[in-house]
Amino acid sequence: MLVALDGTVLLMAQPSLRRDLGASMAEVQWTSGAYLLSVAAFLVLAGRLGDRYGHTRLLFTGVLGFAAASAGIALAPGAGWVIALRAAQGLFGALLQPATLALLRLAYPPARIGGAVAVRTAAIGLAAAAGPLLGGVLVERFGWRAVFAANVPAALAIAAAALFVRVPAPPPTEPGGRIRPGGAALLATALAALVHALAGVPEHGWSGPRTLAAFAAAAALAALLVRSERRSAQPLVPRPVARSVPVTASVALLALVSAALFGALFGASFALQDAAGLDPVATGLRVLPMTAAMVLGAPVAGALLRRFGARGTAMAGTGLVALGITGLGPGWGFGVLGAGFAAVMVTATGTVVGDAPAGHAGVVGGLKQTAMNVGPALGIAVAAGTGASPLALAALAAVGLLPASRLPASRLPAPLPSVPLPSAPLPPAPLPSASRPARGGGRAGRAAARHLVGEGAGERGEGGPAPDGPADGERRQGGDRHQAQRSG
């Protein structure tokens, strides 16, 4: 909730931040881009570190660092300091996010993990979707710095609670516990290049030389990463995870649907504030139906998941997201959008957690959160490159039907083959800020935004049971040995 709220509250703080610090449009955009780059680059490595050294330790370290970075931003004297500290905030956010899912995976038995994930999704959805309204109130009453200062007491309270968390320790994931820095560095660099390329689309276009060069660099780094991972005896993404169809399909689904959602919100926020002339509080009120749909939709989605299985629930939720995007103009789309996204989040997150191989819950959680952070950058790029066309963004959501069709059709996730013991918003991840279009595209961007929400000219993250965790396996093995002794 802390991370999700921080991202969506920033949505309403950026205009005030720009005026107060005299920042350029590019600098305002990078107050979000720096965070997204940092968090996307380090999430998988953070999950891997949690699997090795303990998720509670990573959660404690991450939340303390998040508090320190937030305090620094609240005191920052210039835009450069804000951008640098937002990058640091992203690093610490990467440490704490995978830990939350991994701790649930270790703490809850299979029969109860679905309910825990649904509660987590509803809470994150409430925080993220309520962020614009809360942000509007904070900015109007206390200024943009209050948005970041508010993180500090909440983060310190979470750090204090983390001291009392007691869960079974994950088993070692590799001999000697060594984590190869080469794979981690390649993954971080490839993701950074990809997000950088997507963030530059509004300014340079899809076919601009800088954009094409950044995409080429990302592709080359990804190829090197795949080659390195295949040759390594201790890959960053363990082979049981990479070969799990439910896990990879869920990650792809989350990336595509979150891209469509955030791209639509990007266009809608500019339409409501720039074209319709609404203030931040009034804009936040327009988003309240999405808030309610996310909170109420999470437990409903959990029940549907148990009744109809992951595949059916995910495909229905993806369809609702596409439908909701087309209905933002008439006004009924926000509620449909929230309900669909809640269904996708609950289903995909529950499948990711449920199908995580024993001892790899952290890295799986990192992959899930990476998708949720790369997706928004893709969505904003598509929105900027297509004039925030509802049809284009709905089509992007519809592509998610392909990975959704690869999820388990049964009511319960199919268990993975046994693996030797070597083992999340808005929307659940921070919403990217509604940064303004780049220079030269402002008039076209505003016109496209009006088109997205139907304004005329002059108007302005579940719940399938999981395979047994480490502690469950040990208890079952002990019972088997006891039964064998009695039989003997």
PDB file of N, CA and C in Angstrom, residues 99-188:
ATOM      1  N   ALA A  99       9.367  -9.175  -1.335  1.00  0.00           N
ATOM      2  CA  ALA A  99       9.334  -9.780   0.000  1.00  0.00           C
ATOM      3  C   ALA A  99       7.910  -9.987   0.488  1.00  0.00           C
ATOM      4  N   THR A 100       6.984  -9.090   0.123  1.00  0.00           N
ATOM      5  CA  THR A 100       5.624  -9.231   0.639  1.00  0.00           C
ATOM      6  C   THR A 100       4.947 -10.494   0.117  1.00  0.00           C
ATOM      7  N   LEU A 101       5.079 -10.765  -1.183  1.00  0.00           N
ATOM      8  CA  LEU A 101       4.497 -11.989  -1.732  1.00  0.00           C
ATOM      9  C   LEU A 101       5.202 -13.230  -1.205  1.00  0.00           C
ATOM     10  N   ALA A 102       6.524 -13.165  -1.112  1.00  0.00           N
ATOM     11  CA  ALA A 102       7.275 -14.332  -0.645  1.00  0.00           C
ATOM     12  C   ALA A 102       6.931 -14.672   0.799  1.00  0.00           C
ATOM     13  N   LEU A 103       6.740 -13.657   1.638  1.00  0.00           N
ATOM     14  CA  LEU A 103       6.375 -13.914   3.033  1.00  0.00           C
ATOM     15  C   LEU A 103       4.995 -14.554   3.138  1.00  0.00           C
ATOM     16  N   LEU A 104       4.055 -14.127   2.278  1.00  0.00           N
ATOM     17  CA  LEU A 104       2.755 -14.786   2.270  1.00  0.00           C
ATOM     18  C   LEU A 104       2.886 -16.243   1.859  1.00  0.00           C
ATOM     19  N   ARG A 105       3.728 -16.498   0.866  1.00  0.00           N
ATOM     20  CA  ARG A 105       3.929 -17.865   0.367  1.00  0.00           C
ATOM     21  C   ARG A 105       4.489 -18.767   1.457  1.00  0.00           C
ATOM     22  N   LEU A 106       5.353 -18.218   2.311  1.00  0.00           N
ATOM     23  CA  LEU A 106       5.957 -19.008   3.372  1.00  0.00           C
ATOM     24  C   LEU A 106       5.056 -19.125   4.599  1.00  0.00           C
ATOM     25  N   ALA A 107       4.239 -18.110   4.852  1.00  0.00           N
ATOM     26  CA  ALA A 107       3.496 -18.055   6.112  1.00  0.00           C
ATOM     27  C   ALA A 107       2.149 -18.767   6.052  1.00  0.00           C
ATOM     28  N   TYR A 108       1.531 -18.852   4.869  1.00  0.00           N
ATOM     29  CA  TYR A 108       0.173 -19.379   4.788  1.00  0.00           C
ATOM     30  C   TYR A 108       0.151 -20.778   4.185  1.00  0.00           C
ATOM     31  N   PRO A 109      -0.687 -21.663   4.727  1.00  0.00           N
ATOM     32  CA  PRO A 109      -0.845 -22.989   4.124  1.00  0.00           C
ATOM     33  C   PRO A 109      -1.586 -22.872   2.801  1.00  0.00           C
ATOM     34  N   PRO A 110      -1.500 -23.897   1.961  1.00  0.00           N
ATOM     35  CA  PRO A 110      -2.106 -23.829   0.626  1.00  0.00           C
ATOM     36  C   PRO A 110      -3.584 -23.461   0.634  1.00  0.00           C
ATOM     37  N   ALA A 111      -4.337 -23.962   1.611  1.00  0.00           N
ATOM     38  CA  ALA A 111      -5.776 -23.718   1.615  1.00  0.00           C
ATOM     39  C   ALA A 111      -6.133 -22.274   1.931  1.00  0.00           C
ATOM     40  N   ARG A 112      -5.192 -21.513   2.487  1.00  0.00           N
ATOM     41  CA  ARG A 112      -5.491 -20.143   2.911  1.00  0.00           C
ATOM     42  C   ARG A 112      -4.733 -19.082   2.123  1.00  0.00           C
ATOM     43  N   ILE A 113      -3.845 -19.465   1.239  1.00  0.00           N
ATOM     44  CA  ILE A 113      -3.044 -18.476   0.526  1.00  0.00           C
ATOM     45  C   ILE A 113      -3.903 -17.600  -0.379  1.00  0.00           C
ATOM     46  N   GLY A 114      -4.971 -18.161  -0.954  1.00  0.00           N
ATOM     47  CA  GLY A 114      -5.827 -17.384  -1.846  1.00  0.00           C
ATOM     48  C   GLY A 114      -6.471 -16.208  -1.143  1.00  0.00           C
ATOM     49  N   GLY A 115      -6.996 -16.432   0.058  1.00  0.00           N
ATOM     50  CA  GLY A 115      -7.610 -15.340   0.805  1.00  0.00           C
ATOM     51  C   GLY A 115      -6.615 -14.264   1.167  1.00  0.00           C
ATOM     52  N   ALA A 116      -5.393 -14.667   1.534  1.00  0.00           N
ATOM     53  CA  ALA A 116      -4.372 -13.687   1.898  1.00  0.00           C
ATOM     54  C   ALA A 116      -3.986 -12.825   0.700  1.00  0.00           C
ATOM     55  N   VAL A 117      -3.833 -13.440  -0.465  1.00  0.00           N
ATOM     56  CA  VAL A 117      -3.471 -12.685  -1.662  1.00  0.00           C
ATOM     57  C   VAL A 117      -4.608 -11.753  -2.070  1.00  0.00           C
ATOM     58  N   ALA A 118      -5.855 -12.191  -1.906  1.00  0.00           N
ATOM     59  CA  ALA A 118      -6.989 -11.330  -2.250  1.00  0.00           C
ATOM     60  C   ALA A 118      -7.038 -10.099  -1.351  1.00  0.00           C
ATOM     61  N   VAL A 119      -6.775 -10.282  -0.058  1.00  0.00           N
ATOM     62  CA  VAL A 119      -6.742  -9.139   0.855  1.00  0.00           C
ATOM     63  C   VAL A 119      -5.624  -8.175   0.453  1.00  0.00           C
ATOM     64  N   ARG A 120      -4.466  -8.731   0.104  1.00  0.00           N
ATOM     65  CA  ARG A 120      -3.338  -7.892  -0.329  1.00  0.00           C
ATOM     66  C   ARG A 120      -3.703  -7.090  -1.571  1.00  0.00           C
ATOM     67  N   THR A 121      -4.333  -7.743  -2.542  1.00  0.00           N
ATOM     68  CA  THR A 121      -4.709  -7.054  -3.767  1.00  0.00           C
ATOM     69  C   THR A 121      -5.721  -5.948  -3.496  1.00  0.00           C
ATOM     70  N   ALA A 122      -6.730  -6.236  -2.659  1.00  0.00           N
ATOM     71  CA  ALA A 122      -7.735  -5.223  -2.354  1.00  0.00           C
ATOM     72  C   ALA A 122      -7.114  -4.027  -1.647  1.00  0.00           C
ATOM     73  N   ALA A 123      -6.196  -4.287  -0.721  1.00  0.00           N
ATOM     74  CA  ALA A 123      -5.559  -3.192   0.011  1.00  0.00           C
ATOM     75  C   ALA A 123      -4.713  -2.323  -0.911  1.00  0.00           C
ATOM     76  N   ILE A 124      -3.943  -2.961  -1.785  1.00  0.00           N
ATOM     77  CA  ILE A 124      -3.113  -2.205  -2.718  1.00  0.00           C
ATOM     78  C   ILE A 124      -3.989  -1.430  -3.701  1.00  0.00           C
ATOM     79  N   GLY A 125      -5.061  -2.051  -4.174  1.00  0.00           N
ATOM     80  CA  GLY A 125      -5.968  -1.354  -5.074  1.00  0.00           C
ATOM     81  C   GLY A 125      -6.597  -0.143  -4.419  1.00  0.00           C
ATOM     82  N   LEU A 126      -6.984  -0.270  -3.155  1.00  0.00           N
ATOM     83  CA  LEU A 126      -7.551   0.862  -2.426  1.00  0.00           C
ATOM     84  C   LEU A 126      -6.540   2.001  -2.319  1.00  0.00           C
ATOM     85  N   ALA A 127      -5.303   1.668  -1.951  1.00  0.00           N
ATOM     86  CA  ALA A 127      -4.281   2.701  -1.791  1.00  0.00           C
ATOM     87  C   ALA A 127      -3.956   3.379  -3.111  1.00  0.00           C
ATOM     88  N   ALA A 128      -3.792   2.575  -4.152  1.00  0.00           N
ATOM     89  CA  ALA A 128      -3.397   3.137  -5.442  1.00  0.00           C
ATOM     90  C   ALA A 128      -4.493   3.990  -6.054  1.00  0.00           C
ATOM     91  N   ALA A 129      -5.723   3.487  -6.022  1.00  0.00           N
ATOM     92  CA  ALA A 129      -6.810   4.214  -6.658  1.00  0.00           C
ATOM     93  C   ALA A 129      -7.244   5.421  -5.847  1.00  0.00           C
ATOM     94  N   ALA A 130      -7.055   5.392  -4.523  1.00  0.00           N
ATOM     95  CA  ALA A 130      -7.391   6.555  -3.696  1.00  0.00           C
ATOM     96  C   ALA A 130      -6.291   7.598  -3.726  1.00  0.00           C
ATOM     97  N   GLY A 131      -5.129   7.257  -4.290  1.00  0.00           N
ATOM     98  CA  GLY A 131      -4.006   8.177  -4.311  1.00  0.00           C
ATOM     99  C   GLY A 131      -4.304   9.527  -4.946  1.00  0.00           C
ATOM    100  N   PRO A 132      -4.965   9.573  -6.120  1.00  0.00           N
ATOM    101  CA  PRO A 132      -5.249  10.881  -6.721  1.00  0.00           C
ATOM    102  C   PRO A 132      -6.064  11.800  -5.822  1.00  0.00           C
ATOM    103  N   LEU A 133      -7.062  11.239  -5.125  1.00  0.00           N
ATOM    104  CA  LEU A 133      -7.877  12.076  -4.236  1.00  0.00           C
ATOM    105  C   LEU A 133      -7.061  12.557  -3.047  1.00  0.00           C
ATOM    106  N   LEU A 134      -6.343  11.640  -2.393  1.00  0.00           N
ATOM    107  CA  LEU A 134      -5.516  12.035  -1.258  1.00  0.00           C
ATOM    108  C   LEU A 134      -4.420  13.005  -1.689  1.00  0.00           C
ATOM    109  N   GLY A 135      -3.829  12.736  -2.839  1.00  0.00           N
ATOM    110  CA  GLY A 135      -2.791  13.630  -3.348  1.00  0.00           C
ATOM    111  C   GLY A 135      -3.318  15.024  -3.600  1.00  0.00           C
ATOM    112  N   GLY A 136      -4.522  15.107  -4.165  1.00  0.00           N
ATOM    113  CA  GLY A 136      -5.101  16.417  -4.403  1.00  0.00           C
ATOM    114  C   GLY A 136      -5.295  17.199  -3.111  1.00  0.00           C
ATOM    115  N   VAL A 137      -5.765  16.530  -2.057  1.00  0.00           N
ATOM    116  CA  VAL A 137      -5.962  17.200  -0.769  1.00  0.00           C
ATOM    117  C   VAL A 137      -4.630  17.652  -0.180  1.00  0.00           C
ATOM    118  N   LEU A 138      -3.625  16.765  -0.191  1.00  0.00           N
ATOM    119  CA  LEU A 138      -2.315  17.119   0.378  1.00  0.00           C
ATOM    120  C   LEU A 138      -1.676  18.279  -0.362  1.00  0.00           C
ATOM    121  N   VAL A 139      -1.733  18.238  -1.693  1.00  0.00           N
ATOM    122  CA  VAL A 139      -1.094  19.289  -2.482  1.00  0.00           C
ATOM    123  C   VAL A 139      -1.786  20.631  -2.272  1.00  0.00           C
ATOM    124  N   GLU A 140      -3.100  20.627  -2.247  1.00  0.00           N
ATOM    125  CA  GLU A 140      -3.818  21.883  -2.081  1.00  0.00           C
ATOM    126  C   GLU A 140      -3.612  22.493  -0.697  1.00  0.00           C
ATOM    127  N   ARG A 141      -3.533  21.659   0.333  1.00  0.00           N
ATOM    128  CA  ARG A 141      -3.431  22.180   1.704  1.00  0.00           C
ATOM    129  C   ARG A 141      -1.995  22.435   2.147  1.00  0.00           C
ATOM    130  N   PHE A 142      -1.060  21.527   1.754  1.00  0.00           N
ATOM    131  CA  PHE A 142       0.286  21.597   2.316  1.00  0.00           C
ATOM    132  C   PHE A 142       1.397  21.704   1.275  1.00  0.00           C
ATOM    133  N   GLY A 143       1.082  21.529   0.003  1.00  0.00           N
ATOM    134  CA  GLY A 143       2.108  21.574  -1.023  1.00  0.00           C
ATOM    135  C   GLY A 143       2.597  20.190  -1.402  1.00  0.00           C
ATOM    136  N   TRP A 144       3.357  20.132  -2.498  1.00  0.00           N
ATOM    137  CA  TRP A 144       3.768  18.837  -3.034  1.00  0.00           C
ATOM    138  C   TRP A 144       4.714  18.076  -2.123  1.00  0.00           C
ATOM    139  N   ARG A 145       5.476  18.762  -1.272  1.00  0.00           N
ATOM    140  CA  ARG A 145       6.427  18.070  -0.395  1.00  0.00           C
ATOM    141  C   ARG A 145       5.721  17.177   0.632  1.00  0.00           C
ATOM    142  N   ALA A 146       4.498  17.538   0.986  1.00  0.00           N
ATOM    143  CA  ALA A 146       3.747  16.725   1.956  1.00  0.00           C
ATOM    144  C   ALA A 146       3.463  15.328   1.425  1.00  0.00           C
ATOM    145  N   VAL A 147       3.395  15.192   0.097  1.00  0.00           N
ATOM    146  CA  VAL A 147       3.144  13.884  -0.509  1.00  0.00           C
ATOM    147  C   VAL A 147       4.228  12.887  -0.113  1.00  0.00           C
ATOM    148  N   PHE A 148       5.480  13.347  -0.089  1.00  0.00           N
ATOM    149  CA  PHE A 148       6.586  12.455   0.251  1.00  0.00           C
ATOM    150  C   PHE A 148       6.817  12.390   1.759  1.00  0.00           C
ATOM    151  N   ALA A 149       6.594  13.475   2.456  1.00  0.00           N
ATOM    152  CA  ALA A 149       6.748  13.452   3.913  1.00  0.00           C
ATOM    153  C   ALA A 149       5.779  12.462   4.557  1.00  0.00           C
ATOM    154  N   ALA A 150       4.597  12.290   3.970  1.00  0.00           N
ATOM    155  CA  ALA A 150       3.614  11.369   4.528  1.00  0.00           C
ATOM    156  C   ALA A 150       4.086   9.920   4.491  1.00  0.00           C
ATOM    157  N   ASN A 151       5.053   9.601   3.612  1.00  0.00           N
ATOM    158  CA  ASN A 151       5.563   8.227   3.545  1.00  0.00           C
ATOM    159  C   ASN A 151       6.356   7.835   4.784  1.00  0.00           C
ATOM    160  N   VAL A 152       6.991   8.804   5.424  1.00  0.00           N
ATOM    161  CA  VAL A 152       7.970   8.491   6.463  1.00  0.00           C
ATOM    162  C   VAL A 152       7.351   7.788   7.668  1.00  0.00           C
ATOM    163  N   PRO A 153       6.305   8.334   8.322  1.00  0.00           N
ATOM    164  CA  PRO A 153       5.755   7.610   9.473  1.00  0.00           C
ATOM    165  C   PRO A 153       5.189   6.244   9.118  1.00  0.00           C
ATOM    166  N   ALA A 154       4.555   6.137   7.931  1.00  0.00           N
ATOM    167  CA  ALA A 154       4.014   4.830   7.524  1.00  0.00           C
ATOM    168  C   ALA A 154       5.131   3.817   7.334  1.00  0.00           C
ATOM    169  N   ALA A 155       6.230   4.233   6.700  1.00  0.00           N
ATOM    170  CA  ALA A 155       7.348   3.314   6.474  1.00  0.00           C
ATOM    171  C   ALA A 155       7.992   2.887   7.784  1.00  0.00           C
ATOM    172  N   LEU A 156       8.133   3.799   8.709  1.00  0.00           N
ATOM    173  CA  LEU A 156       8.726   3.443  10.003  1.00  0.00           C
ATOM    174  C   LEU A 156       7.838   2.462  10.770  1.00  0.00           C
ATOM    175  N   ALA A 157       6.528   2.617  10.658  1.00  0.00           N
ATOM    176  CA  ALA A 157       5.615   1.671  11.311  1.00  0.00           C
ATOM    177  C   ALA A 157       5.749   0.279  10.698  1.00  0.00           C
ATOM    178  N   ILE A 158       5.900   0.209   9.363  1.00  0.00           N
ATOM    179  CA  ILE A 158       6.082  -1.087   8.708  1.00  0.00           C
ATOM    180  C   ILE A 158       7.405  -1.720   9.132  1.00  0.00           C
ATOM    181  N   ALA A 159       8.458  -0.909   9.238  1.00  0.00           N
ATOM    182  CA  ALA A 159       9.753  -1.430   9.673  1.00  0.00           C
ATOM    183  C   ALA A 159       9.663  -2.010  11.079  1.00  0.00           C
ATOM    184  N   ALA A 160       8.941  -1.331  11.971  1.00  0.00           N
ATOM    185  CA  ALA A 160       8.771  -1.847  13.335  1.00  0.00           C
ATOM    186  C   ALA A 160       8.011  -3.166  13.326  1.00  0.00           C
ATOM    187  N   ALA A 161       6.966  -3.253  12.489  1.00  0.00           N
ATOM    188  CA  ALA A 161       6.209  -4.503  12.408  1.00  0.00           C
ATOM    189  C   ALA A 161       7.050  -5.636  11.842  1.00  0.00           C
ATOM    190  N   ALA A 162       7.940  -5.313  10.896  1.00  0.00           N
ATOM    191  CA  ALA A 162       8.774  -6.352  10.271  1.00  0.00           C
ATOM    192  C   ALA A 162       9.692  -7.021  11.282  1.00  0.00           C
ATOM    193  N   LEU A 163      10.045  -6.310  12.357  1.00  0.00           N
ATOM    194  CA  LEU A 163      10.900  -6.905  13.381  1.00  0.00           C
ATOM    195  C   LEU A 163      10.229  -8.094  14.063  1.00  0.00           C
ATOM    196  N   PHE A 164       8.900  -8.150  14.021  1.00  0.00           N
ATOM    197  CA  PHE A 164       8.173  -9.211  14.711  1.00  0.00           C
ATOM    198  C   PHE A 164       7.651 -10.283  13.769  1.00  0.00           C
ATOM    199  N   VAL A 165       7.978 -10.183  12.477  1.00  0.00           N
ATOM    200  CA  VAL A 165       7.537 -11.192  11.514  1.00  0.00           C
ATOM    201  C   VAL A 165       8.328 -12.476  11.722  1.00  0.00           C
ATOM    202  N   ARG A 166       7.643 -13.577  11.876  1.00  0.00           N
ATOM    203  CA  ARG A 166       8.291 -14.879  12.050  1.00  0.00           C
ATOM    204  C   ARG A 166       7.682 -15.862  11.064  1.00  0.00           C
ATOM    205  N   VAL A 167       8.448 -16.258  10.070  1.00  0.00           N
ATOM    206  CA  VAL A 167       7.991 -17.229   9.083  1.00  0.00           C
ATOM    207  C   VAL A 167       9.091 -18.256   8.868  1.00  0.00           C
ATOM    208  N   PRO A 168       8.735 -19.442   8.340  1.00  0.00           N
ATOM    209  CA  PRO A 168       9.771 -20.432   8.038  1.00  0.00           C
ATOM    210  C   PRO A 168      10.784 -19.871   7.053  1.00  0.00           C
ATOM    211  N   ALA A 169      12.052 -20.169   7.280  1.00  0.00           N
ATOM    212  CA  ALA A 169      13.102 -19.693   6.374  1.00  0.00           C
ATOM    213  C   ALA A 169      13.058 -20.484   5.079  1.00  0.00           C
ATOM    214  N   PRO A 170      13.266 -19.841   3.934  1.00  0.00           N
ATOM    215  CA  PRO A 170      13.292 -20.580   2.665  1.00  0.00           C
ATOM    216  C   PRO A 170      14.523 -21.461   2.587  1.00  0.00           C
ATOM    217  N   PRO A 171      14.453 -22.574   1.869  1.00  0.00           N
ATOM    218  CA  PRO A 171      15.620 -23.432   1.716  1.00  0.00           C
ATOM    219  C   PRO A 171      16.656 -22.762   0.833  1.00  0.00           C
ATOM    220  N   PRO A 172      17.924 -23.184   0.911  1.00  0.00           N
ATOM    221  CA  PRO A 172      18.943 -22.609   0.022  1.00  0.00           C
ATOM    222  C   PRO A 172      18.613 -22.912  -1.424  1.00  0.00           C
ATOM    223  N   THR A 173      18.923 -21.977  -2.306  1.00  0.00           N
ATOM    224  CA  THR A 173      18.573 -22.147  -3.715  1.00  0.00           C
ATOM    225  C   THR A 173      19.741 -22.632  -4.550  1.00  0.00           C
ATOM    226  N   GLU A 174      20.946 -22.613  -4.012  1.00  0.00           N
ATOM    227  CA  GLU A 174      22.090 -23.027  -4.817  1.00  0.00           C
ATOM    228  C   GLU A 174      23.245 -23.385  -3.899  1.00  0.00           C
ATOM    229  N   PRO A 175      24.156 -24.223  -4.326  1.00  0.00           N
ATOM    230  CA  PRO A 175      25.270 -24.587  -3.474  1.00  0.00           C
ATOM    231  C   PRO A 175      26.073 -23.362  -3.068  1.00  0.00           C
ATOM    232  N   GLY A 176      26.327 -23.249  -1.766  1.00  0.00           N
ATOM    233  CA  GLY A 176      27.137 -22.151  -1.263  1.00  0.00           C
ATOM    234  C   GLY A 176      26.418 -20.834  -1.221  1.00  0.00           C
ATOM    235  N   GLY A 177      25.166 -20.762  -1.736  1.00  0.00           N
ATOM    236  CA  GLY A 177      24.388 -19.540  -1.669  1.00  0.00           C
ATOM    237  C   GLY A 177      24.936 -18.403  -2.517  1.00  0.00           C
ATOM    238  N   ARG A 178      25.796 -18.668  -3.477  1.00  0.00           N
ATOM    239  CA  ARG A 178      26.407 -17.599  -4.260  1.00  0.00           C
ATOM    240  C   ARG A 178      25.463 -17.139  -5.357  1.00  0.00           C
ATOM    241  N   ILE A 179      25.334 -15.838  -5.516  1.00  0.00           N
ATOM    242  CA  ILE A 179      24.517 -15.240  -6.566  1.00  0.00           C
ATOM    243  C   ILE A 179      25.439 -14.577  -7.568  1.00  0.00           C
ATOM    244  N   ARG A 180      25.344 -14.983  -8.833  1.00  0.00           N
ATOM    245  CA  ARG A 180      26.230 -14.461  -9.857  1.00  0.00           C
ATOM    246  C   ARG A 180      25.898 -13.003 -10.171  1.00  0.00           C
ATOM    247  N   PRO A 181      26.884 -12.099 -10.065  1.00  0.00           N
ATOM    248  CA  PRO A 181      26.601 -10.690 -10.373  1.00  0.00           C
ATOM    249  C   PRO A 181      26.429 -10.425 -11.860  1.00  0.00           C
ATOM    250  N   GLY A 182      27.023 -11.290 -12.729  1.00  0.00           N
ATOM    251  CA  GLY A 182      26.945 -11.035 -14.158  1.00  0.00           C
ATOM    252  C   GLY A 182      25.523 -11.057 -14.689  1.00  0.00           C
ATOM    253  N   GLY A 183      24.761 -12.098 -14.338  1.00  0.00           N
ATOM    254  CA  GLY A 183      23.379 -12.186 -14.792  1.00  0.00           C
ATOM    255  C   GLY A 183      22.526 -11.054 -14.264  1.00  0.00           C
ATOM    256  N   ALA A 184      22.738 -10.714 -12.993  1.00  0.00           N
ATOM    257  CA  ALA A 184      21.974  -9.616 -12.396  1.00  0.00           C
ATOM    258  C   ALA A 184      22.273  -8.301 -13.104  1.00  0.00           C
ATOM    259  N   ALA A 185      23.538  -8.063 -13.418  1.00  0.00           N
ATOM    260  CA  ALA A 185      23.913  -6.820 -14.099  1.00  0.00           C
ATOM    261  C   ALA A 185      23.326  -6.760 -15.501  1.00  0.00           C
ATOM    262  N   LEU A 186      23.348  -7.890 -16.229  1.00  0.00           N
ATOM    263  CA  LEU A 186      22.775  -7.911 -17.572  1.00  0.00           C
ATOM    264  C   LEU A 186      21.269  -7.665 -17.541  1.00  0.00           C
ATOM    265  N   LEU A 187      20.579  -8.296 -16.595  1.00  0.00           N
ATOM    266  CA  LEU A 187      19.141  -8.099 -16.498  1.00  0.00           C
ATOM    267  C   LEU A 187      18.819  -6.649 -16.175  1.00  0.00           C
ATOM    268  N   ALA A 188      19.528  -6.085 -15.193  1.00  0.00           N
ATOM    269  CA  ALA A 188      19.271  -4.698 -14.805  1.00  0.00           C
ATOM    270  C   ALA A 188      19.520  -3.748 -15.976  1.00  0.00           C
TER     271      ALA A 188
END
